[in-house]
Coordinates of C-alpha atoms and ligand atoms in Angstrom, one line a residue:
Chain A
M1 CA -25.9 -9.4 -7.2
F2 CA -25.4 -13.0 -8.0
N3 CA -22.5 -12.3 -10.3
K4 CA -20.9 -10.0 -7.9
F5 CA -18.1 -10.6 -5.5
Q6 CA -20.1 -12.8 -3.2
E7 CA -17.9 -12.6 -0.2
I8 CA -18.7 -9.0 0.0
Y9 CA -22.2 -9.9 1.0
I10 CA -21.1 -12.5 3.4
M11 CA -19.1 -9.8 5.0
S12 CA -22.0 -7.6 5.5
A13 CA -22.9 -9.8 8.5
H14 CA -19.7 -8.6 10.2
R15 CA -20.1 -5.0 9.2
G16 CA -21.3 -2.4 11.6
G17 CA -23.2 0.7 10.6
G18 CA -26.0 -1.1 9.0
G19 CA -28.5 -0.3 11.8
G20 CA -27.9 -3.6 13.5
T21 CA -28.5 -3.9 17.2
A22 CA -25.4 -4.0 19.3
T23 CA -25.2 -6.4 22.2
P24 CA -24.8 -4.9 25.7
P25 CA -21.2 -4.3 26.6
P26 CA -19.5 -6.9 28.7
T27 CA -19.4 -5.9 32.3
T28 CA -15.7 -6.3 32.7
T29 CA -14.0 -3.0 33.1
G30 CA -12.0 -2.0 30.1
G31 CA -8.4 -0.9 30.5
R32 CA -6.6 1.4 28.1
A33 CA -2.9 1.7 28.6
F34 CA -2.9 5.1 26.9
T35 CA -4.7 8.4 27.3
F36 CA -7.0 9.8 24.6
L37 CA -9.0 12.7 23.4
R38 CA -12.7 12.3 22.9
A39 CA -14.1 13.8 19.7
P40 CA -15.1 16.5 19.1
T41 CA -11.7 17.8 19.9
T42 CA -9.0 20.2 18.7
V43 CA -5.4 19.6 18.0
T44 CA -2.8 22.2 17.3
A45 CA 0.1 21.7 14.9
Q46 CA 3.4 22.1 16.6
M47 CA 6.8 22.4 14.9
N48 CA 9.0 22.9 18.0
G49 CA 9.0 19.5 19.7
S50 CA 11.7 17.1 20.7
A51 CA 12.0 13.4 21.4
A52 CA 14.4 11.8 23.8
L53 CA 16.2 8.8 22.4
A54 CA 17.6 5.9 24.4
D55 CA 21.2 6.7 23.5
G56 CA 20.8 10.1 25.2
A57 CA 20.4 12.0 21.9
S58 CA 17.4 14.1 21.1
I59 CA 15.8 14.9 17.8
S60 CA 13.4 17.6 16.8
T61 CA 9.8 16.7 16.1
W62 CA 6.6 18.1 14.6
Y63 CA 3.3 16.9 16.0
F64 CA -0.3 17.6 16.8
S65 CA -1.0 18.6 20.4
N66 CA -3.8 19.1 22.8
G67 CA -1.9 19.6 26.1
G68 CA 0.8 17.3 24.8
G69 CA 1.2 14.5 22.3
F70 CA 0.8 10.7 22.8
N71 CA 0.0 9.8 26.4
G72 CA 0.6 13.4 27.5
D73 CA 4.3 12.5 28.2
R74 CA 5.8 12.6 24.7
T75 CA 5.5 14.6 21.5
V76 CA 5.4 11.7 19.1
P77 CA 3.0 10.1 18.2
S78 CA 0.3 12.7 18.4
P79 CA -2.7 12.1 20.8
V80 CA -5.1 9.2 20.3
I81 CA -8.5 10.5 19.3
E82 CA -11.7 8.4 19.9
A83 CA -15.3 8.4 18.7
N84 CA -18.1 5.9 18.5
Q85 CA -19.5 4.2 15.4
G86 CA -22.4 6.1 13.9
E87 CA -21.3 9.5 15.2
Q88 CA -20.6 12.6 13.2
V89 CA -17.0 13.2 14.2
A90 CA -15.4 16.7 14.3
I91 CA -11.7 17.2 14.7
T92 CA -10.5 20.8 14.5
L93 CA -7.0 21.5 13.3
S94 CA -5.4 24.7 14.5
S95 CA -2.2 25.7 12.8
M96 CA 0.1 28.7 12.3
M97 CA 1.7 27.1 9.3
P98 CA 0.2 25.1 6.4
H99 CA -0.6 21.6 7.5
T100 CA -3.6 19.2 7.1
I101 CA -5.1 16.2 8.7
H102 CA -5.6 13.2 6.5
L103 CA -8.1 10.8 8.1
H104 CA -6.3 7.6 7.0
G105 CA -8.7 4.7 6.4
L106 CA -11.9 6.5 7.4
D107 CA -13.0 7.0 3.7
V108 CA -14.1 10.6 4.3
D109 CA -15.2 12.8 1.5
Q110 CA -12.9 14.8 -0.7
Q111 CA -13.4 18.1 1.2
N112 CA -12.2 16.4 4.5
D113 CA -9.5 14.2 3.0
G114 CA -6.7 16.5 4.0
V115 CA -4.8 16.3 0.7
P116 CA -3.6 19.7 -0.5
A117 CA -3.8 18.8 -4.2
T118 CA -7.5 17.7 -4.0
S119 CA -8.7 19.9 -1.2
F120 CA -6.6 22.6 0.7
E121 CA -3.9 23.3 3.3
V122 CA -5.0 24.7 6.6
T123 CA -3.4 27.9 8.0
G124 CA -5.6 29.0 10.9
S125 CA -8.3 26.6 11.7
Y126 CA -10.5 24.0 10.0
T127 CA -12.8 21.4 11.4
Y128 CA -12.6 18.1 9.6
R129 CA -15.9 16.2 9.7
F130 CA -16.9 12.7 8.8
T131 CA -19.3 9.9 9.8
A132 CA -17.7 7.0 11.6
T133 CA -19.1 4.1 9.7
H134 CA -17.0 1.2 11.1
A135 CA -15.5 0.5 14.5
G136 CA -11.8 -0.2 14.4
T137 CA -8.3 1.2 14.3
F138 CA -7.4 4.1 12.0
M139 CA -4.7 6.8 11.6
Y140 CA -4.5 10.5 11.1
H141 CA -1.5 12.4 9.7
C142 CA -0.5 15.5 7.9
H143 CA -0.5 15.3 4.1
V144 CA 1.5 18.4 3.3
D145 CA 4.9 17.4 1.9
T146 CA 4.0 14.1 3.5
N147 CA 7.4 12.4 3.2
K148 CA 8.8 15.1 5.5
H149 CA 5.9 16.1 7.7
M150 CA 4.8 12.6 8.6
E151 CA 8.3 11.4 9.3
M152 CA 8.8 14.4 11.6
G153 CA 5.9 13.0 13.8
M154 CA 2.7 14.5 12.5
F155 CA 0.6 11.4 13.0
G156 CA -1.6 9.7 15.5
T157 CA -4.2 7.0 15.9
I158 CA -8.0 7.3 15.7
I159 CA -10.0 4.6 17.5
I160 CA -13.7 4.1 16.6
R161 CA -15.5 2.3 19.4
P162 CA -18.7 0.2 18.8
S163 CA -22.0 2.0 18.6
N164 CA -22.6 1.7 22.3
G165 CA -19.2 3.1 23.2
S166 CA -17.9 -0.1 24.8
T167 CA -14.3 -0.1 25.7
T168 CA -14.2 -3.9 26.1
Q169 CA -15.5 -4.9 22.7
A170 CA -13.8 -4.4 19.4
W171 CA -16.9 -3.8 17.2
D172 CA -20.6 -4.3 17.4
N173 CA -21.1 -8.0 18.3
G174 CA -17.3 -8.4 17.9
S175 CA -14.5 -9.8 20.0
V176 CA -14.3 -8.8 23.7
F177 CA -11.2 -8.0 25.6
D178 CA -10.0 -7.1 29.1
K179 CA -7.1 -4.7 28.4
E180 CA -6.1 -2.6 25.5
Y181 CA -2.8 -1.5 24.1
L182 CA -1.8 0.5 21.1
W183 CA 1.5 0.0 19.3
Q184 CA 2.1 2.7 16.8
L185 CA 5.0 1.6 14.7
T186 CA 7.5 4.5 14.1
T187 CA 11.0 4.8 12.7
H188 CA 13.1 7.9 12.3
D189 CA 15.9 8.9 10.0
S190 CA 17.7 11.3 12.3
T191 CA 19.2 13.3 9.4
W192 CA 15.7 14.2 8.3
H193 CA 15.1 15.9 11.6
S194 CA 18.1 18.2 11.4
G195 CA 18.2 21.6 9.7
M196 CA 15.4 23.9 9.0
G197 CA 12.4 22.2 7.4
G198 CA 14.5 19.9 5.1
G199 CA 13.2 19.3 1.6
G200 CA 15.1 18.7 -1.6
S201 CA 17.5 16.0 -2.3
N202 CA 18.4 15.4 1.3
L203 CA 15.1 13.6 1.5
A204 CA 15.9 11.4 -1.5
R205 CA 16.8 8.3 0.5
Y206 CA 15.2 7.2 3.7
R207 CA 17.6 5.5 6.1
P208 CA 16.0 5.0 9.5
D209 CA 18.4 4.8 12.4
Y210 CA 15.8 4.7 15.3
F211 CA 13.3 1.9 15.6
M212 CA 10.3 2.5 17.9
I213 CA 7.0 1.6 19.3
N214 CA 4.9 4.6 20.4
G215 CA 7.8 7.0 20.0
K216 CA 10.2 5.1 22.3
D217 CA 13.3 3.2 21.3
G218 CA 15.8 0.9 22.9
A219 CA 15.7 0.5 26.6
N220 CA 12.9 3.1 26.9
T221 CA 10.5 0.8 25.1
I222 CA 11.1 -2.2 27.4
T223 CA 9.8 -0.3 30.4
D224 CA 7.3 2.1 28.8
S225 CA 3.9 1.6 30.5
A226 CA 2.0 2.5 27.4
T227 CA 3.7 -0.3 25.5
A228 CA 4.9 -3.1 27.9
I229 CA 2.0 -5.4 28.3
T230 CA 0.9 -6.4 31.8
A231 CA -2.2 -8.5 32.4
S232 CA -3.4 -11.4 34.5
A233 CA -3.4 -15.1 33.4
G234 CA -6.2 -15.8 31.0
Q235 CA -7.0 -12.2 30.3
K236 CA -7.6 -11.1 26.7
V237 CA -5.5 -8.2 25.6
L238 CA -6.3 -6.3 22.4
V239 CA -3.2 -4.8 20.8
R240 CA -3.9 -2.3 18.0
I241 CA -1.0 -2.2 15.6
V242 CA -0.7 0.9 13.5
G243 CA 1.8 0.9 10.6
T244 CA 3.0 4.4 10.6
S245 CA 6.7 3.7 9.8
Y246 CA 7.5 3.8 6.1
M247 CA 9.0 0.4 6.6
P248 CA 7.1 -2.8 7.3
G249 CA 7.4 -4.4 10.7
I250 CA 7.0 -8.0 11.9
I251 CA 4.9 -8.2 15.1
R252 CA 5.9 -10.8 17.6
M253 CA 4.6 -11.5 21.2
G254 CA 7.6 -13.5 22.1
S255 CA 6.7 -17.1 21.4
L256 CA 3.1 -16.5 22.4
P257 CA 0.4 -17.2 19.8
F258 CA -2.1 -14.4 19.1
E259 CA -5.3 -14.1 17.1
V260 CA -5.5 -11.6 14.2
I261 CA -9.1 -10.3 14.3
A262 CA -9.2 -7.2 12.1
S263 CA -7.2 -5.1 9.7
D264 CA -7.6 -1.6 8.3
G265 CA -10.7 -1.0 10.4
R266 CA -12.6 -4.1 9.2
P267 CA -13.1 -7.5 11.0
L268 CA -11.5 -10.4 9.2
V269 CA -13.8 -12.9 7.7
Q270 CA -11.5 -15.7 8.9
P271 CA -9.6 -14.6 12.0
Y272 CA -6.4 -16.6 12.4
I273 CA -3.9 -17.5 15.1
T274 CA -0.2 -17.0 14.5
T275 CA 3.0 -16.0 16.2
E276 CA 4.1 -13.3 13.8
Q277 CA 2.3 -10.9 11.5
M278 CA 3.7 -8.4 9.1
C279 CA 2.3 -4.9 9.2
A280 CA 3.2 -2.8 6.1
A281 CA 3.3 1.0 6.0
G282 CA -0.3 2.3 6.3
E283 CA -1.8 -0.9 7.4
R284 CA -3.4 -1.6 10.8
Y285 CA -3.9 -5.0 12.5
D286 CA -5.9 -5.7 15.6
I287 CA -4.6 -8.7 17.5
L288 CA -5.9 -10.5 20.5
L289 CA -3.5 -12.0 23.0
T290 CA -4.7 -14.4 25.6
M291 CA -2.3 -14.2 28.5
P292 CA -0.6 -17.5 29.4
S293 CA -0.7 -18.8 33.0
S294 CA 2.6 -17.3 34.0
G295 CA 5.9 -15.8 33.0
Q296 CA 7.5 -12.9 31.2
Y297 CA 8.1 -12.7 27.5
T298 CA 9.9 -10.4 25.1
G299 CA 7.7 -9.1 22.2
G300 CA 8.3 -6.4 19.8
I301 CA 8.7 -5.3 16.2
E302 CA 11.4 -6.3 13.7
Y303 CA 11.5 -3.6 11.0
R304 CA 12.3 -4.8 7.5
N305 CA 13.7 -3.0 4.5
I306 CA 11.2 -2.5 1.7
R307 CA 14.1 -3.5 -0.5
N308 CA 14.5 -7.0 0.7
T309 CA 13.6 -9.2 3.7
D310 CA 16.6 -8.0 5.7
A311 CA 16.0 -6.7 9.3
L312 CA 16.7 -3.0 9.6
G313 CA 16.3 -2.8 13.3
T314 CA 14.4 -4.3 16.2
V315 CA 12.6 -2.8 19.2
T316 CA 11.4 -5.0 22.1
T317 CA 9.2 -4.7 25.1
T318 CA 8.0 -7.0 27.9
I319 CA 4.9 -9.0 28.2
T320 CA 4.3 -9.9 31.8
V321 CA 1.7 -12.1 33.4
A322 CA 0.8 -10.2 36.6
Chain B
M1 CA -9.5 1.2 -30.2
R2 CA -5.9 1.5 -29.1
R3 CA -4.6 -1.3 -27.0
R4 CA -4.1 1.0 -24.1
D5 CA -7.7 1.9 -24.2
F6 CA -8.5 -1.7 -24.0
L7 CA -6.5 -2.1 -20.8
K8 CA -9.0 0.2 -19.0
A9 CA -12.0 -0.4 -21.1
G10 CA -15.4 -0.7 -19.5
G11 CA -17.7 -3.7 -19.9
A12 CA -19.5 -2.5 -23.0
G13 CA -16.4 -2.6 -25.0
L14 CA -15.5 -6.1 -23.9
V15 CA -18.6 -8.1 -24.1
G16 CA -20.0 -6.6 -27.3
S17 CA -20.0 -8.4 -30.6
T18 CA -17.2 -6.2 -32.0
V19 CA -14.1 -7.9 -33.2
F20 CA -11.1 -5.9 -31.9
S21 CA -7.9 -6.0 -33.8
I22 CA -5.2 -4.7 -31.5
S23 CA -1.5 -5.0 -32.2
G24 CA -1.9 -8.2 -34.0
L25 CA -4.2 -9.5 -31.2
T26 CA -7.6 -10.5 -32.4
M27 CA -10.1 -10.4 -29.7
L28 CA -13.1 -12.6 -30.7
S29 CA -16.6 -12.0 -29.5
P30 CA -18.0 -14.4 -26.9
G31 CA -20.0 -16.1 -29.7
N32 CA -16.7 -17.4 -31.1
A33 CA -14.6 -18.5 -28.2
N34 CA -12.0 -20.4 -30.2
A35 CA -8.5 -19.6 -28.9
A36 CA -6.6 -17.2 -31.1
T37 CA -3.0 -17.3 -32.2
V38 CA -1.3 -14.1 -31.2
S39 CA 2.3 -12.9 -31.6
F40 CA 4.3 -10.1 -30.2
N41 CA 7.7 -8.7 -31.1
L42 CA 9.7 -7.1 -28.3
T43 CA 13.1 -5.5 -28.5
A44 CA 15.2 -5.2 -25.4
E45 CA 16.9 -1.9 -25.7
G46 CA 19.0 0.6 -23.8
T47 CA 17.3 4.0 -24.1
Y48 CA 16.9 7.3 -22.3
K49 CA 13.9 8.2 -20.1
T50 CA 13.2 11.8 -19.1
L51 CA 12.0 11.8 -15.5
V52 CA 9.4 14.1 -14.0
D53 CA 12.1 16.6 -12.8
G54 CA 13.6 16.8 -16.3
V55 CA 16.6 14.5 -15.5
S56 CA 17.4 12.1 -18.2
V57 CA 18.4 8.5 -17.2
Y58 CA 19.6 5.5 -19.1
V59 CA 17.2 2.6 -18.7
W60 CA 16.5 -0.8 -20.3
Q61 CA 13.1 -1.4 -21.8
F62 CA 11.1 -4.0 -23.7
I63 CA 9.9 -2.0 -26.7
D64 CA 7.0 -3.1 -28.9
T65 CA 5.9 -0.2 -31.1
N66 CA 2.7 -2.1 -32.0
S67 CA 1.8 -3.0 -28.4
T68 CA 2.9 -0.3 -26.1
G69 CA 1.8 -0.7 -22.5
P70 CA -0.5 1.5 -20.4
G71 CA 0.8 4.9 -19.6
A72 CA 4.4 5.4 -20.6
L73 CA 5.4 1.7 -20.7
T74 CA 6.9 0.7 -24.0
S75 CA 5.2 -2.7 -24.2
G76 CA 2.4 -4.7 -22.8
L77 CA 0.6 -8.0 -23.6
V78 CA -3.1 -8.5 -23.5
V79 CA -4.4 -12.0 -24.4
K80 CA -7.2 -14.4 -23.6
E81 CA -6.9 -17.6 -21.6
G82 CA -6.0 -20.5 -23.9
D83 CA -4.6 -18.3 -26.7
A84 CA -1.5 -19.7 -28.5
V85 CA 1.0 -16.9 -27.8
S86 CA 4.4 -16.4 -29.3
V87 CA 6.8 -13.6 -28.2
T88 CA 9.8 -12.9 -30.3
V89 CA 12.5 -11.0 -28.4
N90 CA 15.3 -9.2 -30.0
N91 CA 18.2 -8.5 -27.7
N92 CA 20.0 -5.2 -28.3
L93 CA 21.6 -5.1 -24.8
D94 CA 25.2 -6.0 -24.0
R95 CA 24.4 -9.1 -22.1
N96 CA 22.4 -12.3 -22.2
I97 CA 18.7 -12.2 -21.3
R98 CA 15.9 -14.7 -21.1
F99 CA 12.2 -13.8 -21.5
S100 CA 10.3 -15.1 -18.5
I101 CA 6.8 -14.9 -17.1
P102 CA 6.7 -16.2 -13.5
G103 CA 3.8 -18.8 -13.4
V104 CA 4.0 -19.6 -17.1
S105 CA 6.0 -22.4 -18.7
M106 CA 7.7 -21.5 -22.0
S107 CA 8.5 -23.5 -25.1
S108 CA 12.2 -22.5 -24.5
T109 CA 14.2 -21.6 -21.5
R110 CA 17.3 -20.7 -23.6
T111 CA 18.9 -17.3 -23.3
I112 CA 19.3 -14.8 -26.0
S113 CA 22.8 -13.5 -26.7
P114 CA 23.5 -9.9 -27.5
G115 CA 22.5 -9.0 -31.1
S116 CA 20.3 -12.1 -31.6
S117 CA 16.6 -13.0 -31.3
R118 CA 14.5 -15.9 -30.0
T119 CA 10.9 -16.8 -30.1
Y120 CA 9.2 -18.1 -26.9
S121 CA 5.8 -19.7 -27.2
F122 CA 3.2 -20.6 -24.5
T123 CA -0.5 -21.2 -24.0
A124 CA -2.0 -18.2 -22.3
P125 CA -2.5 -19.3 -18.7
A126 CA -5.5 -18.7 -16.3
A127 CA -7.0 -15.3 -16.5
G128 CA -5.3 -12.8 -14.3
S129 CA -2.4 -10.4 -14.1
Y130 CA 1.2 -11.4 -14.8
L131 CA 4.7 -9.8 -14.9
Y132 CA 7.1 -10.5 -17.7
T133 CA 10.8 -9.8 -17.3
D134 CA 14.3 -11.1 -18.0
N135 CA 15.4 -13.7 -15.4
V136 CA 19.1 -13.9 -16.2
N137 CA 20.2 -10.7 -14.6
G138 CA 18.1 -11.0 -11.4
E139 CA 16.7 -7.8 -9.9
L140 CA 19.0 -5.7 -11.9
S141 CA 16.7 -6.1 -14.8
R142 CA 13.6 -4.9 -13.0
A143 CA 15.6 -2.0 -11.4
M144 CA 16.7 -1.0 -15.0
G145 CA 13.1 -1.3 -16.3
L146 CA 13.3 -4.5 -18.3
A147 CA 9.8 -5.7 -17.4
G148 CA 6.2 -5.3 -18.4
P149 CA 2.6 -6.3 -17.7
M150 CA 0.6 -9.2 -19.2
V151 CA -3.1 -9.2 -18.7
V152 CA -4.9 -12.5 -19.4
M153 CA -8.7 -12.1 -19.9
T154 CA -11.1 -15.0 -19.6
T155 CA -11.6 -17.3 -22.6
N156 CA -14.8 -15.6 -23.7
G157 CA -13.4 -12.1 -22.9
S158 CA -15.9 -11.6 -20.1
N159 CA -15.6 -8.9 -17.4
N160 CA -14.6 -11.5 -14.8
L161 CA -11.2 -11.1 -13.1
Y162 CA -10.9 -14.9 -13.6
S163 CA -13.3 -17.6 -14.8
G164 CA -16.3 -17.4 -12.4
G165 CA -14.6 -14.6 -10.5
P166 CA -15.5 -11.1 -9.5
V167 CA -17.1 -9.0 -12.2
F168 CA -15.9 -5.5 -12.9
D169 CA -17.3 -2.6 -14.8
R170 CA -13.9 -1.1 -15.7
Q171 CA -10.3 -2.2 -15.2
Y172 CA -7.0 -0.4 -14.8
T173 CA -3.5 -1.8 -14.8
L174 CA -1.0 -0.2 -12.5
F175 CA 2.5 -1.3 -13.1
M176 CA 4.6 -0.1 -10.2
S177 CA 8.4 0.4 -10.6
E178 CA 11.2 2.7 -9.4
L179 CA 14.9 3.4 -10.1
D180 CA 18.0 4.4 -8.3
D181 CA 19.8 6.8 -10.6
R182 CA 23.2 5.7 -9.3
L183 CA 22.6 2.2 -10.5
N184 CA 21.5 3.4 -14.0
A185 CA 24.6 5.5 -14.2
A186 CA 26.8 2.6 -13.3
V187 CA 25.2 0.3 -15.9
Q188 CA 25.4 3.0 -18.5
A189 CA 29.1 3.4 -17.8
G190 CA 29.6 -0.4 -18.3
G191 CA 30.1 -1.1 -14.7
S192 CA 28.3 -3.3 -12.3
Y193 CA 26.1 -2.4 -9.3
N194 CA 25.6 -4.3 -6.1
M195 CA 21.9 -4.6 -5.6
A196 CA 22.5 -4.6 -1.8
N197 CA 23.1 -0.9 -2.3
Y198 CA 19.9 -0.3 -4.3
E199 CA 18.1 2.7 -2.8
P200 CA 15.6 4.1 -5.3
N201 CA 15.0 7.8 -5.7
Y202 CA 12.4 7.9 -8.5
Y203 CA 9.1 6.0 -8.5
F204 CA 6.5 5.3 -11.2
A205 CA 3.0 4.0 -12.0
N206 CA 3.0 2.8 -15.6
G207 CA 6.3 4.6 -16.1
L208 CA 4.9 7.9 -15.0
S209 CA 5.3 10.0 -11.9
Y210 CA 2.8 12.4 -10.4
P211 CA 1.7 14.9 -11.6
D212 CA 2.3 13.4 -15.1
T213 CA 0.0 10.5 -14.0
K214 CA -2.9 13.1 -14.0
S215 CA -2.7 13.8 -17.7
N216 CA -2.6 10.2 -18.9
S217 CA -5.8 8.3 -19.3
D218 CA -4.2 5.1 -18.1
T219 CA -3.2 6.5 -14.8
L220 CA -6.1 8.9 -14.1
I221 CA -8.6 6.4 -12.8
A222 CA -12.0 7.6 -14.0
M223 CA -15.0 5.8 -12.6
S224 CA -18.6 6.3 -11.5
V225 CA -20.4 5.8 -8.2
G226 CA -21.9 2.3 -8.0
E227 CA -19.3 0.7 -10.3
D228 CA -16.9 -2.1 -9.3
V229 CA -13.5 -1.2 -10.7
A230 CA -10.8 -3.8 -11.1
I231 CA -7.3 -2.5 -10.4
R232 CA -4.4 -4.8 -11.3
F233 CA -1.2 -4.0 -9.3
I234 CA 1.8 -5.5 -11.0
N235 CA 5.0 -4.9 -9.0
G236 CA 7.7 -4.7 -11.7
G237 CA 10.2 -3.0 -9.4
A238 CA 12.6 -4.3 -6.7
I239 CA 10.9 -2.9 -3.6
T240 CA 7.5 -3.6 -2.0
Y241 CA 4.6 -1.3 -2.6
P242 CA 2.0 -0.8 0.2
M243 CA -0.7 0.9 -1.9
H244 CA -3.0 3.1 0.1
F245 CA -6.5 4.2 -1.2
H246 CA -7.9 7.4 -0.1
G247 CA -11.7 7.6 0.0
Y248 CA -12.3 3.8 -0.3
H249 CA -11.7 0.4 0.9
V250 CA -11.1 -2.4 -1.7
N251 CA -11.5 -6.1 -1.8
V252 CA -8.4 -8.1 -2.5
A253 CA -9.4 -10.7 -5.1
S254 CA -6.2 -12.6 -5.8
R255 CA -2.4 -12.5 -5.2
N256 CA -0.3 -14.0 -8.0
R257 CA -3.6 -15.5 -9.4
I258 CA -4.2 -17.3 -6.1
I259 CA -7.7 -16.4 -4.9
E260 CA -7.7 -14.5 -1.6
K261 CA -9.9 -16.6 0.6
N262 CA -9.9 -14.4 3.6
V263 CA -11.6 -11.6 1.8
I264 CA -11.6 -8.4 3.7
E265 CA -11.9 -4.7 2.9
K266 CA -8.5 -3.0 2.9
D267 CA -7.4 0.6 2.5
T268 CA -3.8 -0.4 2.2
V269 CA -2.7 -3.4 0.0
Q270 CA 0.8 -4.6 0.3
V271 CA 2.3 -5.7 -3.1
E272 CA 5.5 -7.7 -2.8
R273 CA 8.4 -7.6 -5.2
G274 CA 7.3 -9.3 -8.4
E275 CA 3.8 -9.8 -7.1
C276 CA 0.6 -9.2 -9.0
V277 CA -2.4 -8.3 -6.8
D278 CA -5.9 -7.8 -8.3
V279 CA -8.4 -5.8 -6.3
I280 CA -12.0 -4.8 -6.8
L281 CA -12.9 -1.2 -5.8
P282 CA -16.6 -0.7 -5.1
V283 CA -17.0 3.0 -5.9
A284 CA -18.9 4.1 -2.8
Q285 CA -18.7 7.9 -3.1
A286 CA -18.0 10.7 -5.6
G287 CA -14.9 12.8 -5.5
T288 CA -11.2 12.8 -6.4
Y289 CA -8.8 10.8 -4.2
P290 CA -5.2 9.8 -4.3
L291 CA -3.9 6.2 -4.6
H292 CA -0.3 6.0 -3.6
T293 CA 2.4 3.9 -1.9
H294 CA 2.5 4.5 1.8
Y295 CA 6.3 4.1 1.6
V296 CA 5.9 7.9 1.4
P297 CA 9.5 8.5 0.1
G298 CA 8.1 6.7 -3.0
V299 CA 5.8 9.7 -3.6
S300 CA 8.8 11.9 -4.4
A301 CA 11.3 12.5 -7.1
N302 CA 14.8 12.6 -5.6
G303 CA 13.2 13.7 -2.4
V304 CA 10.8 16.3 -3.9
Y305 CA 7.2 15.7 -2.9
A306 CA 4.7 14.7 -4.5
K307 CA 6.5 13.8 -7.8
G308 CA 6.3 10.0 -7.5
G309 CA 4.2 6.9 -7.4
L310 CA 0.8 8.6 -6.9
V311 CA -2.3 8.4 -9.1
L312 CA -5.7 10.0 -8.8
M313 CA -9.0 8.3 -8.8
S314 CA -11.9 10.4 -9.8
A315 CA -15.5 9.3 -9.3
A316 CA -18.5 11.1 -10.9
Ligands
LIG1 CU1 2.3 19.1 8.1
LIG2 CU1 -1.9 7.8 5.2

């Protein structure tokens, strides 16, 4: 042990799942800005969705549904699924066509990893099972012809709550918050959504032309109640950032500083305060925003090209002190 | 032991008393820690690469028949900290090049004109992962394939990522790169290509695309539960690589040899252009899991999934 990566052992103090005793949840009432499904639950693969874009156009979408996609009012992203740390989680996929659920970041076993090459495609129904070992922010998405299926919208967020189920604490003995938002970073290349199923060389180059948070772009994002942050002066707002776009995004809360407290479902050893944070494809960042005394601010995501540091497109929303 | 076996060798092979002679590189046992004098001979060459879908593309490579790199790379350098290293580079390309290793100062910064050679000498720097390339032609060189990995082991050849650093049971080097076949065609035709228009459509780990990565021992990451496996990501391409681990979280140890202080467990590790990121993977469970760029178009060959930058990790 002495010769090992010593920080790993320092980290264990921050880890959950080790049988530690969780503190009682704070009494403040939590406030999600989004609806969710409580595991165990079932989602159905859908290949007949559509998404309304701010320019009046509409694109076809594929997604997972349980009475609707994200927030119940849009197809993409797919619904948020929640469970508690320590639970045996069961998520059933029902599908007419071959799809899977990859439980991104949850370190599940091979059988439940949702990768066709190392497990199997699901036509019909399969219940994915895993133990939730760490509270935090995770992702799920289809892993069949992933470049196409994921871009079409077959993705959502999984939130693992602390052992006691608190909705005002990020992990056992972790940061507390008053309100909670989820920003799922998504971009679309509209040409990938046209035609029947795509595939082949038309998928050779990814050129996103719509830049979104939670499946809304342009003016729709500015007013979207699932995305636009409203809280009282001094309240702590947890924003879970999920890097679902293939392109990295720079997170900004206007000029407001925020604290980065966790990434990829693990608390940071050294949380830090910044005014911008990059979130690459597949990453998650949990950030804590303490609301200033007054005012309205413009936050959002600046998507960057993986090729260089050029901005590809920007999406903004409002941060309002109520 | 072939040099490519060395790149992924486990602890027993490294700390034993055996003297390895690999490609002119003499690895001395810990009992004799004197720095070695090592030399390499690289030829910068235009050649043809057959891609995973059978398409043949004109590429540039550093070729060292004595010291081929891991996987399908045509060269690779493995040295120990403090070694006196000399690299002779022969330029068979049609333009000037200059051998360069970011983070290492060379005896010469002069270029090599077409048809001539030059020898660059340096003292092997701090243990860690490095990228060598040509730095005259900018990103065009990396887009064309003119780059390779250099792994510097500690002075005594121990299984530490750096002196006093994390210990590993095995190590793998994953050199990530990609190409845009339109650029290669333009260069082959003697034309130029505006890198602003670079949009790759083929992606590689150690020069191989999945499923070819499965059948090469350098890109099939074999490991055992309970081990700590070092993975050295060396981004030799001209795009960023957000590398996602299925089945595991890893600890980021260093970025460009700078020790990562805010150690956290990550399942996705962003590797910037030209960056070298060393991680330690504690093998927590058995099974076979993918490791791939989450720029998911990078897991395809000209749009066909999953023939791209994906390798499998298999834990017994
Ligand atoms: Cu699917
Ligand atoms: Cu994923």
